[in-house]
Coordinates of C-alpha atoms in Angstrom, one line a residue:
X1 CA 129.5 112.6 136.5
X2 CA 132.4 111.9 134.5
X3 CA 131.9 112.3 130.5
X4 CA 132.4 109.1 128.6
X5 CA 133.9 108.7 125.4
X6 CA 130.3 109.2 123.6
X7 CA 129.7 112.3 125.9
X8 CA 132.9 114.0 125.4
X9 CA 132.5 112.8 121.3
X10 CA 128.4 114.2 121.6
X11 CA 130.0 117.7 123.5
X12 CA 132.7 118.3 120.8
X13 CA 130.3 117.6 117.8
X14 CA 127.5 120.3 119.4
X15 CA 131.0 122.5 120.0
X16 CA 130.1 123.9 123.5
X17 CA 133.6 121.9 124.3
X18 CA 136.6 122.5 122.1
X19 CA 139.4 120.9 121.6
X20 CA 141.4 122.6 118.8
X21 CA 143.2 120.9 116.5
X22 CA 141.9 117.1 117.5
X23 CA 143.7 115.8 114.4
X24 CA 143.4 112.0 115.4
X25 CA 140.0 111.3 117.3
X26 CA 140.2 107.2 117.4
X27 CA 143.8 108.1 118.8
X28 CA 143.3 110.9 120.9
X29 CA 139.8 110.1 122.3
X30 CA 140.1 107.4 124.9
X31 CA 137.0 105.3 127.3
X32 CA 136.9 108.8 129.7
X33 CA 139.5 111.5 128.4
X34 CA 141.0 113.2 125.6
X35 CA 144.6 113.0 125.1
X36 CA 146.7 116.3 124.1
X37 CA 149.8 116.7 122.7
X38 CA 152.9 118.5 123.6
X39 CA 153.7 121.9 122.3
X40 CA 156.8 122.9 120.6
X41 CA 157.8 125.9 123.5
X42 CA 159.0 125.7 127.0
X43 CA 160.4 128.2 129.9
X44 CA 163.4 126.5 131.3
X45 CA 164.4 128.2 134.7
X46 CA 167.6 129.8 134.7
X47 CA 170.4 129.1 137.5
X48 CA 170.6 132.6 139.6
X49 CA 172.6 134.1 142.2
X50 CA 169.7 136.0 143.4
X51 CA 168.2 135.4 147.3
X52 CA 164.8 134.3 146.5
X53 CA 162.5 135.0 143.9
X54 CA 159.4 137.1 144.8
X55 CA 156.4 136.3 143.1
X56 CA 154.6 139.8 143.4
X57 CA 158.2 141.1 141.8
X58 CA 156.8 140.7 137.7
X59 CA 160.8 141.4 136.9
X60 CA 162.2 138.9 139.1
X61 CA 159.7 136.2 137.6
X62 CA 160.6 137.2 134.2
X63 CA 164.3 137.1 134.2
X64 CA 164.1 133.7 136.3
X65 CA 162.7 132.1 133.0
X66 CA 163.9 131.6 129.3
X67 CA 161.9 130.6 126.6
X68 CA 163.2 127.6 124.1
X69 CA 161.4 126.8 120.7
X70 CA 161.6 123.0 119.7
X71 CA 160.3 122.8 116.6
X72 CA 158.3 119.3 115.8
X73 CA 160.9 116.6 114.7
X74 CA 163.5 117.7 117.4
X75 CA 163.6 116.6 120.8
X76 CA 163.3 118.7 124.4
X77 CA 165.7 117.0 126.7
X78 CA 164.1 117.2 130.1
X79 CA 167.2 116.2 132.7
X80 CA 166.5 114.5 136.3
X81 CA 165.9 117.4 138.9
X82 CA 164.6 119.7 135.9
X83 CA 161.2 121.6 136.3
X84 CA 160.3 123.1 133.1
X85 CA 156.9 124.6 131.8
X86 CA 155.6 123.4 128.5
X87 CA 152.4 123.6 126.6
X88 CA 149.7 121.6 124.6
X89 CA 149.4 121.6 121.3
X90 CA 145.5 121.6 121.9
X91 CA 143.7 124.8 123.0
X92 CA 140.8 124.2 124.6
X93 CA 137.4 125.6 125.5
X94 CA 135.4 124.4 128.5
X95 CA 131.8 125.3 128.9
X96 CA 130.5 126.5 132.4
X97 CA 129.0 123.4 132.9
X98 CA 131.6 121.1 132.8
X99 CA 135.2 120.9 135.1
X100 CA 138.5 119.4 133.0
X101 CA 141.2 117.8 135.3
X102 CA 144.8 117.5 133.9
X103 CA 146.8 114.3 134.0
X104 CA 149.6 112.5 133.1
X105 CA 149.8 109.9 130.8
X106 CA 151.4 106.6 132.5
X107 CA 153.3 105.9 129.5
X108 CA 155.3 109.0 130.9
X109 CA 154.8 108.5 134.6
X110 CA 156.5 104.9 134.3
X111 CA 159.6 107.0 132.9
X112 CA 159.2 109.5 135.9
X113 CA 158.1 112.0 134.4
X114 CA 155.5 114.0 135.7
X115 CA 153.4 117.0 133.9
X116 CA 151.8 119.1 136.8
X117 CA 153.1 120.1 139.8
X118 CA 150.0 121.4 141.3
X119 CA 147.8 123.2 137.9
X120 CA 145.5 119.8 137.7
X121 CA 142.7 122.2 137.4
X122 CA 141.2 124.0 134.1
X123 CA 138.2 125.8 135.0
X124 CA 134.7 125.9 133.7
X125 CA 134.7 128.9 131.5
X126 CA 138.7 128.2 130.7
X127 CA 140.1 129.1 126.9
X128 CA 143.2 128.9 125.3
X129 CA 146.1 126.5 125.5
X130 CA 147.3 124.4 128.7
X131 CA 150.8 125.2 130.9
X132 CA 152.4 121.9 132.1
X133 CA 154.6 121.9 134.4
X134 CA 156.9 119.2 133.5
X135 CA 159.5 116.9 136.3
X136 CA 162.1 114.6 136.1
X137 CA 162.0 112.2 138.9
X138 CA 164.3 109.8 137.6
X139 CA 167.8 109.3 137.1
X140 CA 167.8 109.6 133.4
X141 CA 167.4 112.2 130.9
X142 CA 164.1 111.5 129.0
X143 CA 163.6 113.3 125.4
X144 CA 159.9 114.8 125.1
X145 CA 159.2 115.3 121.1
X146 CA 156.6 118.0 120.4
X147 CA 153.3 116.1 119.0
X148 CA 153.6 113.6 121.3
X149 CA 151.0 113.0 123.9
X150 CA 152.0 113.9 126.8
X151 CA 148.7 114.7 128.6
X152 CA 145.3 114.0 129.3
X153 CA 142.2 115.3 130.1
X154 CA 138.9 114.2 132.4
X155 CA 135.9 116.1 132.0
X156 CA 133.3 116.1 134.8
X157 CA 129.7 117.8 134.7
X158 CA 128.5 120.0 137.4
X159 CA 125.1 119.9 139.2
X160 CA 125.0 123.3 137.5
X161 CA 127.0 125.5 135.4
X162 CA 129.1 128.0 137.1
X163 CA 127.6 131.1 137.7
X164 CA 131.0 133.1 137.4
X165 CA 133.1 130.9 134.8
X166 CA 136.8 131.9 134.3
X167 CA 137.2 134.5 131.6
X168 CA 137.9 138.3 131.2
X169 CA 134.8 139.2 133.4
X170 CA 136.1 138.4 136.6
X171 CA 139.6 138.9 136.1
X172 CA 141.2 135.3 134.9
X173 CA 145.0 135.8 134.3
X174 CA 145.5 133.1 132.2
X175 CA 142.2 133.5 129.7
X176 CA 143.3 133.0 126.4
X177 CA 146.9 132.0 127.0
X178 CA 148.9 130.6 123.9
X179 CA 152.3 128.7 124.8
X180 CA 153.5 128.3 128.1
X181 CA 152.6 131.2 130.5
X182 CA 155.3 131.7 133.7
X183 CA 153.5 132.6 136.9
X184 CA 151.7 135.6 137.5
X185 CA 151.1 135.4 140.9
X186 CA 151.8 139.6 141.7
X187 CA 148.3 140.1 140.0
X188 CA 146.6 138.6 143.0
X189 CA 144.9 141.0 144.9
X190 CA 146.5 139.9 148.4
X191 CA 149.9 141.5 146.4
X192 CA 148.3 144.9 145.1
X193 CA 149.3 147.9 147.1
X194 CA 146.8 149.1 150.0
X195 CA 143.8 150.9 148.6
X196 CA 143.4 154.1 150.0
X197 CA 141.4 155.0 153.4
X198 CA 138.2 155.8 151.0
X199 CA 135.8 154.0 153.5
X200 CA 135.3 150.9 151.5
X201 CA 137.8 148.8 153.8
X202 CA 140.4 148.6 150.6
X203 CA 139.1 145.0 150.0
X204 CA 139.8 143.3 146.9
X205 CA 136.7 142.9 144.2
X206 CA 135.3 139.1 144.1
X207 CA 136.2 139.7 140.8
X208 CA 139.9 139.8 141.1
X209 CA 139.8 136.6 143.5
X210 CA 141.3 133.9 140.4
X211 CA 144.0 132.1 140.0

C-alpha cells in the first residue's frame, strides 16, 4: 500500500517517519509523496588519465571525486554529459515497516535532468541524508539552486516490518550519511580478502550482505 498524503502527514506527527527539516508542509507534502530539497554539496568527477577505476581500490574512488560547496543563493551548473552526486537537504528516517522510493520531480525531468542513476531505493531502517546522483541529458546547461526541490519521495508499507532493517547491526555503509557519500563498493564482502582455511568456508556474515 502506498501512504497518502494523510498517512504520510499521520506517520510524521506519531514521528516513527522523519523527515528533518520539513520547513513547508502544504508545499512539500503532495497527494502520495514528500518533496525534498537539494543540498548545498556535490562530488563532481574529475577527468583522469587513469585505466579504469576499481571500485574495491578505496584510493582510486576517492581521488576520482571532488567535493564543491554551493552555498544557498548560488547556482550548481550541471553541464550536458555531467554525472554529479548531490544531496538533500532533508535527512530522513524510515521505520522498518515502511519502503521509500526516490524520484525525480518532472519539473526537472522535462529539462533532462535526471536525479538517480540506479539508488531509487532507501531502505526500511534507512537514516540520514539522501545521495542523488544527478544527469544531464540535454543539450543545455541547467543551473540547480540548493533549496530547490529537486526530489521526491513515495512511501509504501510492508506486509510486515523488516526483520533486519538497514542500520549499524548488519553492517549498512551508508547509515547515517550527511552530504553526498561517493561509492563504497570495496566494503562489500565479495571484495574483502579470502578468509583463512579456518573450516568455516571463509563465507561472508549475512550481516555484511548490504548495499
Amino acid at each position: 500500500m502506498i501512504l497518502s498524503d494523510t498517512d504520510i502527514l499521520a506517520r510524521l506527527r506519531d514521528g516513527d517517519l522523519v523527515v528533518d527539516p520539513l520547513d513547508d508542509v502544504d508545499t512539500q507534502v503532495q497527494p502520495a509523496s514528500v518533496d525534498l530539497r537539494l543540498g548545498s554539496e556535490f562530488l563532481e568527477f574529475r577527468r583522469t588519465n587513469i585505466p579504469c577505476i576499481h571500485p574495491n581500490d578505496a584510493r582510486e574512488v576517492d581521488e576520482y571525486v571532488e567535493e564543491t560547496h554551493v552555498p544557498e543563493g548560488d547556482d550548481f551548473i550541471l553541464h550536458p554529459g555531467d554525472f554529479v552526486l548531490g544531496t538533500t537537504k532533508e535527512r530522513v528516517e524510515v521505520p522498518a515497516d515502511l519502503l521509500a522510493t526516490v524520484q525525480g520531480r518532472s519539473s526537472l525531468g522535462r529539462l533532462a535532468v535526471v536525479i538517480h542513476a540506479t539508488a531509487g531505493i532507501v531502505d526500511p531502517g534507512y537514516d540520514g541524508q539522501i545521495t542523488l546522483e544527478l544527469s544531464n541529458l540535454g543539450a543545455a546547461p541547467v543551473a540547480l539552486s540548493p533549496g530547490m526541490r529537486v526530489s521526491q519521495l513515495i512511501f509504501t508499507e510492508l506486509k510486515t516490518p523488516a526483520e533486519r532493517p538497514y542500520g549499524v547491526e548488519r553492517g549498512s555503509k551508508y547509515q547515517g550519511q550527511s552530504g553526498p557519500q561517493a561509492s563504497r563498493i570495496g566494503d562489500d564482502p565479495e571484495f574483502a580478502p579470502e578468509a583463512s582455511d579456518d573450516g568455516d568456508g571463509g563465507g561472508a556474515d549475512p550481516g555484511e550482505l548490504d548495499r
